[in-house]
PDB file of C-alpha atoms in Angstrom:
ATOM      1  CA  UNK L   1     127.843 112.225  82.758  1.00  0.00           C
ATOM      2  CA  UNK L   2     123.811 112.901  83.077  1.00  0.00           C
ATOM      3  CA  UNK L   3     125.172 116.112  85.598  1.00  0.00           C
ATOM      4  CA  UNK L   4     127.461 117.392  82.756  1.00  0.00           C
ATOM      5  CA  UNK L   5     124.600 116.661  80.016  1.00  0.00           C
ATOM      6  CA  UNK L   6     121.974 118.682  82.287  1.00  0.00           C
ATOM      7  CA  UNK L   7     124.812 121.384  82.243  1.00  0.00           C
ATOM      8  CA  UNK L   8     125.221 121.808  78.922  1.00  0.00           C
ATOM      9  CA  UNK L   9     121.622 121.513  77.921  1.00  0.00           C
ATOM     10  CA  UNK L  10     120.867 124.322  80.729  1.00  0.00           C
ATOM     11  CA  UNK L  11     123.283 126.478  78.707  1.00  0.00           C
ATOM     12  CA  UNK L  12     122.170 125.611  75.165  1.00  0.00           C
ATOM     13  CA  UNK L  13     118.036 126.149  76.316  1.00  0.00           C
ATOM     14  CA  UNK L  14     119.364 129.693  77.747  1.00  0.00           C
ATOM     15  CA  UNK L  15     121.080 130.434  74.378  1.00  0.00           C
ATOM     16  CA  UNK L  16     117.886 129.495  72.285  1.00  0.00           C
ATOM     17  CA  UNK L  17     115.549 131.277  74.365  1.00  0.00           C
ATOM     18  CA  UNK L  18     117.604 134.223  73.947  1.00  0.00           C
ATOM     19  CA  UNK L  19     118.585 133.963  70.098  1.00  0.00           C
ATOM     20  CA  UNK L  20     114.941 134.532  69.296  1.00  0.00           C
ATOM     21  CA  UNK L  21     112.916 138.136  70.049  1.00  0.00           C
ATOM     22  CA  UNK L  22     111.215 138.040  73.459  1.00  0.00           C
ATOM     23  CA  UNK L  23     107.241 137.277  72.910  1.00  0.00           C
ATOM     24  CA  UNK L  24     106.132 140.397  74.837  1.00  0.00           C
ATOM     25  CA  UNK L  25     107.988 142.362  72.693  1.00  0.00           C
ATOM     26  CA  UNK L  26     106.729 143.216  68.957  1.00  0.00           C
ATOM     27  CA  UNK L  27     107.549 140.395  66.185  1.00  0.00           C
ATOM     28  CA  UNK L  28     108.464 138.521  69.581  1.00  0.00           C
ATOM     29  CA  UNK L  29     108.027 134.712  69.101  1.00  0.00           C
ATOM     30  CA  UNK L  30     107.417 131.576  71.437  1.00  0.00           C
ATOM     31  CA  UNK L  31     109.293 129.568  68.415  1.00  0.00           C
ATOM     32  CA  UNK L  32     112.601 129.398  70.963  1.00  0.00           C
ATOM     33  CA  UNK L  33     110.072 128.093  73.950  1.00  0.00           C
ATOM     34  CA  UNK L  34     108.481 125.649  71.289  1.00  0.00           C
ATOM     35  CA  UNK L  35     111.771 124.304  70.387  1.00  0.00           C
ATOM     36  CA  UNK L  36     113.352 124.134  74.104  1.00  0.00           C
ATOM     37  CA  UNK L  37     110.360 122.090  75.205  1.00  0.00           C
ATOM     38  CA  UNK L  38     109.933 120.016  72.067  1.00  0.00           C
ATOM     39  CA  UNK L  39     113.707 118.872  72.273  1.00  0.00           C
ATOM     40  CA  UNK L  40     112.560 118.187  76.050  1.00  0.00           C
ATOM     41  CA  UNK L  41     109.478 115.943  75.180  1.00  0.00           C
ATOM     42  CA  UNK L  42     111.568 114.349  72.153  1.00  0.00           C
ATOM     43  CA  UNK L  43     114.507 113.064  74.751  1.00  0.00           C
ATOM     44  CA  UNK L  44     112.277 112.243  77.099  1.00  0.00           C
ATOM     45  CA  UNK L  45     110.205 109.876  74.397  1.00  0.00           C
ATOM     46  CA  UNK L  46     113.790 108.940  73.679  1.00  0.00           C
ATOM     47  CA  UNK L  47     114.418 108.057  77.012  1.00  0.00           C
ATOM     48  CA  UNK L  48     111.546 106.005  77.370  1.00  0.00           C
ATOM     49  CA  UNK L  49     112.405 103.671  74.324  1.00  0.00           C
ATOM     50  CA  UNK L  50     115.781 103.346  75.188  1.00  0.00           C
ATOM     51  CA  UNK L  51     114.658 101.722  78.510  1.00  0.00           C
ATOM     52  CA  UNK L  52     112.234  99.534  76.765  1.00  0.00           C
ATOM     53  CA  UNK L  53     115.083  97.500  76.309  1.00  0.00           C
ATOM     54  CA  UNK L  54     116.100  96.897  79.655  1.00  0.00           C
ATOM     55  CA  UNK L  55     115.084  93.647  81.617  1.00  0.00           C
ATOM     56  CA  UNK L  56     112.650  93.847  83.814  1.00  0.00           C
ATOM     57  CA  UNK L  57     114.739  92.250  87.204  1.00  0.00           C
ATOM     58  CA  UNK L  58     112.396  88.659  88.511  1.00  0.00           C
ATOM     59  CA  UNK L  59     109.694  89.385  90.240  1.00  0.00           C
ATOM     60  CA  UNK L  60     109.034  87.497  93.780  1.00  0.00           C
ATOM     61  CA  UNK L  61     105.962  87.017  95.017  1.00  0.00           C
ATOM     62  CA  UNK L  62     105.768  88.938  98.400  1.00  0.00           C
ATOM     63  CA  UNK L  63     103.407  87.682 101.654  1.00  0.00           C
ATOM     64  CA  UNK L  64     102.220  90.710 103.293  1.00  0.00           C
ATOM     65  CA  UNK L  65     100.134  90.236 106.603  1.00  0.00           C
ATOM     66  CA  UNK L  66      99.117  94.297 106.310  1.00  0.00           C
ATOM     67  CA  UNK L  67      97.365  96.328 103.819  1.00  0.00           C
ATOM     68  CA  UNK L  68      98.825  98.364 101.730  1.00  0.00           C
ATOM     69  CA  UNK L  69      97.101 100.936 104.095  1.00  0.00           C
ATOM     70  CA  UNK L  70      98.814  99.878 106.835  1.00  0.00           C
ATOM     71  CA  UNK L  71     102.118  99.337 105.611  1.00  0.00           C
ATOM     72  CA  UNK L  72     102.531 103.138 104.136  1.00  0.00           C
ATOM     73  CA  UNK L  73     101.231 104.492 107.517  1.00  0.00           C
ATOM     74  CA  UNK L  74     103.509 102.057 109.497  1.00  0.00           C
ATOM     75  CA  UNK L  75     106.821 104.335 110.213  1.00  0.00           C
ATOM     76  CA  UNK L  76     104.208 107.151 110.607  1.00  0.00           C
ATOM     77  CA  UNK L  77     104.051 105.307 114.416  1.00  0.00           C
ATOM     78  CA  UNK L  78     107.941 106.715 115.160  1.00  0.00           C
ATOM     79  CA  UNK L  79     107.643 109.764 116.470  1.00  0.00           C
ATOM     80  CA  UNK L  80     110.935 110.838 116.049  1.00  0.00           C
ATOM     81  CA  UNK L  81     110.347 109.938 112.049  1.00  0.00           C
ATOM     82  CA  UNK L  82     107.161 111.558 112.399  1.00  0.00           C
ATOM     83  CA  UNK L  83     108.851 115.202 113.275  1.00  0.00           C
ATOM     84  CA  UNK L  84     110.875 114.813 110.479  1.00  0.00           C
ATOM     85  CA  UNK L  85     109.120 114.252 108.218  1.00  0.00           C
ATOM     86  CA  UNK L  86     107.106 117.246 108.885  1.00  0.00           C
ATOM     87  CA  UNK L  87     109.816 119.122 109.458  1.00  0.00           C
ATOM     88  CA  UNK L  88     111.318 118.519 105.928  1.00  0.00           C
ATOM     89  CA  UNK L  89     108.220 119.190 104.455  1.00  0.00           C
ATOM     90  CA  UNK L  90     107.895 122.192 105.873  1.00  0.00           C
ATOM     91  CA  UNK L  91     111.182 123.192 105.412  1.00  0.00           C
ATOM     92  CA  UNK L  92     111.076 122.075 101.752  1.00  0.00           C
ATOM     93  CA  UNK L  93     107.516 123.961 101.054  1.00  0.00           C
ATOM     94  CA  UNK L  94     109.534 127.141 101.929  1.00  0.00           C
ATOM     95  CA  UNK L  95     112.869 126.729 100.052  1.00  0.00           C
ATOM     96  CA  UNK L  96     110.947 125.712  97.347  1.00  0.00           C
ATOM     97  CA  UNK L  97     108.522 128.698  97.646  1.00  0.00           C
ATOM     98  CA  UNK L  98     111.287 131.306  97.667  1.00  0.00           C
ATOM     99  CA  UNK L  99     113.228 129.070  94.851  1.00  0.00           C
ATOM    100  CA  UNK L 100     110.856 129.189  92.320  1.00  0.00           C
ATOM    101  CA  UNK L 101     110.113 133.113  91.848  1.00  0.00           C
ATOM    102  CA  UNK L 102     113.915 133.775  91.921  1.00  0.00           C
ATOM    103  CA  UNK L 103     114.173 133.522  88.109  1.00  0.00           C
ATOM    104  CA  UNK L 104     111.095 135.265  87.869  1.00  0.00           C
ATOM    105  CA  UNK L 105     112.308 138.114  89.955  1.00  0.00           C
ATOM    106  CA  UNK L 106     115.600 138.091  88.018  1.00  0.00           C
ATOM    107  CA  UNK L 107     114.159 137.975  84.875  1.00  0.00           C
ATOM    108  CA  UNK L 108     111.228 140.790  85.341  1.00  0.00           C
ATOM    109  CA  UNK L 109     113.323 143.220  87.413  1.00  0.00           C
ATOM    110  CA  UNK L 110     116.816 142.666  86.326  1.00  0.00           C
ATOM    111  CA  UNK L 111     115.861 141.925  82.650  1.00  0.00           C
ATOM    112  CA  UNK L 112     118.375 139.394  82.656  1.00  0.00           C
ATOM    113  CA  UNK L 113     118.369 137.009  79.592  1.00  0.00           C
ATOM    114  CA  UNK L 114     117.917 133.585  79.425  1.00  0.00           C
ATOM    115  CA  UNK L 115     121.555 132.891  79.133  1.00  0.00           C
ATOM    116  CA  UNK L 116     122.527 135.095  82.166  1.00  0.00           C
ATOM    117  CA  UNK L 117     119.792 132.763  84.114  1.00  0.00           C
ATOM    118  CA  UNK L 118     121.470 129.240  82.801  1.00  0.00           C
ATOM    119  CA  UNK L 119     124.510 130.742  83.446  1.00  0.00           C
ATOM    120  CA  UNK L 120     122.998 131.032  87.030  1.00  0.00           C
ATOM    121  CA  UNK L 121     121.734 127.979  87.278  1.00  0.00           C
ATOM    122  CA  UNK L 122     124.844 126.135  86.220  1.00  0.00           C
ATOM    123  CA  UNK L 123     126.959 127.830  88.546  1.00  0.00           C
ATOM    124  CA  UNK L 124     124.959 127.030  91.230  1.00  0.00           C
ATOM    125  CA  UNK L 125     125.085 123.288  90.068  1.00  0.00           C
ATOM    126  CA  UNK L 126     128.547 123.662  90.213  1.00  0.00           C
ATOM    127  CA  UNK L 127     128.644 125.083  93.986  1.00  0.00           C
ATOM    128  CA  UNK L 128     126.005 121.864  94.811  1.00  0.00           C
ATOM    129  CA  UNK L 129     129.140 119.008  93.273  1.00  0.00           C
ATOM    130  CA  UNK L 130     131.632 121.179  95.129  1.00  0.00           C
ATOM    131  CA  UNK L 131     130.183 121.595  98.537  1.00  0.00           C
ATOM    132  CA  UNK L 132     128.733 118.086  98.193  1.00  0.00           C
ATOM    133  CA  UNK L 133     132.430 116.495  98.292  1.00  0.00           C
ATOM    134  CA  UNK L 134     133.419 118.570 101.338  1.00  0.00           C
ATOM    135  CA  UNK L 135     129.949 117.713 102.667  1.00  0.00           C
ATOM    136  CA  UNK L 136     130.900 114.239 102.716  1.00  0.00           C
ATOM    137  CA  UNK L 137     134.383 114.833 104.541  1.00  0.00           C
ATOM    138  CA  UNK L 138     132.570 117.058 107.173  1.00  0.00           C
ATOM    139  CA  UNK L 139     129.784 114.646 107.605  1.00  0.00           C
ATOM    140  CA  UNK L 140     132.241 111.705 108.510  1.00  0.00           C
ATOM    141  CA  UNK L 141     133.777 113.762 110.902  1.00  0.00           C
ATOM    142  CA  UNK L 142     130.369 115.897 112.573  1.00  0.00           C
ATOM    143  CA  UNK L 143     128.053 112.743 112.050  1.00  0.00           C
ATOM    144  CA  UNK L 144     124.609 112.605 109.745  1.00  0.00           C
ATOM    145  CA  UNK L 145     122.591 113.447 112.251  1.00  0.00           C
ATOM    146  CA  UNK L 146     124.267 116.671 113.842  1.00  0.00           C
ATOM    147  CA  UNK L 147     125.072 117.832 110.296  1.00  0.00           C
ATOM    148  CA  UNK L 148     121.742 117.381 109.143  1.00  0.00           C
ATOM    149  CA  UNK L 149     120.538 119.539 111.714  1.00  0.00           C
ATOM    150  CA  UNK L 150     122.999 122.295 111.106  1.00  0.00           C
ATOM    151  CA  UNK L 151     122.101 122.049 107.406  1.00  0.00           C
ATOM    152  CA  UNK L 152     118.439 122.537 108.518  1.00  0.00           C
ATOM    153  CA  UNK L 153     118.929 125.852 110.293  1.00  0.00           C
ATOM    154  CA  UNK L 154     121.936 127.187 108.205  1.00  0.00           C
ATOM    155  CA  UNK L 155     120.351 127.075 104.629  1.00  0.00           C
ATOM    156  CA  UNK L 156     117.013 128.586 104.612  1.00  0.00           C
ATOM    157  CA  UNK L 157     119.599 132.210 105.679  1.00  0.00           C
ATOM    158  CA  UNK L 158     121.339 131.519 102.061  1.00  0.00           C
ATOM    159  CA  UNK L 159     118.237 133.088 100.516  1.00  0.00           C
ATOM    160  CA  UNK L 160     118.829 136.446 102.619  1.00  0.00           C
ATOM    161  CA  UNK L 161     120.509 137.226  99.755  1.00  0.00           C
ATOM    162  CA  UNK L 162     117.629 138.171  98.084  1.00  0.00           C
ATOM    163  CA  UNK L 163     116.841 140.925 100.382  1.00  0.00           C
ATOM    164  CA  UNK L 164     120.836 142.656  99.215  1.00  0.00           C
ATOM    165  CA  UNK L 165     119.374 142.882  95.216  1.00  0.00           C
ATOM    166  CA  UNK L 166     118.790 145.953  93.923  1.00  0.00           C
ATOM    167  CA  UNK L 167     118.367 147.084  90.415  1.00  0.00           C
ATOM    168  CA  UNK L 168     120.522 150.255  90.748  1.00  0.00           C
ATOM    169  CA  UNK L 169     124.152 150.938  91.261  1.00  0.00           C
ATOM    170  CA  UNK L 170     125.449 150.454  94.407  1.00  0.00           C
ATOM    171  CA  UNK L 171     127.517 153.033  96.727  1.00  0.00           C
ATOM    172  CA  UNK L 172     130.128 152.110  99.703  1.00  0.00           C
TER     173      UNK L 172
END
């Protein structure tokens, strides 16, 4: 349900932002922008209030011999936890980095619209449910570990894509 909702709403905020002129352009407006983000800020109020009403579960009260200081810092003392967590940050930073000025690149080369870019976006969504189910069935098989590993090489090459765009016809 909230993965078909985010679907949807990707396509509707595409279709808005394109149904009014661009804001660069003359007579352009930020009225589609205003209205994307205030329908963002009114669900998430929404969301708020609705979960308002939901029980807070008993609290315990907890003994702790450590600081909080100490606690946060205390699987920091594993190495092996230690490389991996650096190594997903790192490895994060730069998916993220490359991730992020996508759309822009589509958008300011391309001039693709804002529908063609949720219409991205949801088929990509799409590819993440699919190869998350057969992720599951390999990962039985392969084992967490191993497959996490392979993951960790394997997907930073899916953005070599990018290097392939051009905005001009192409020849074989």
């Amino acid at each position: 349900l909230v993965m078909v909702t985010f679907l949807v709403a990707t396509w509707v905020a595409g279709a808005v932002l394109d149904f009014f002129p661009d804001p660069r352009q003359p007579g352009g407006s930020y009225l589609g922008f205003g209205i994307v983000f205030g329908v963002a800020a009114l669900m998430g109020t929404l969301d708020i209030l609705v979960h308002l009403g939901v029980p807070e579960p008993k609290s315990y009260p907890l003994r702790h011999e450590l600081s909080i200081t100490q606690r946060i810092l205390a699987p920091l003392r594993g190495k092996d936890f230690r490389y991996l967590s650096l190594a997903l940050g790192v490895w994060t930073f730069g998916v993220g980095m490359v991730g992020s000025f996508g759309v822009v690149y589509l958008r300011r080369d391309f001039d693709i619209s804002y529908t063609q870019l949720s219409a991205t976006t949801i088929a990509a969504s799409i590819g993440v449910i699919l190869a998350g189910l057969q992720a599951g069935y390999v990962m039985d098989r392969l084992g967490a570990r191993a497959y996490s590993v392979v993951l960790l090489l394997v997907t930073p090459l899916m953005g070599a894509v990018w290097f392939c765009l051009r905005n001009e016809p192409l020849e074989f």
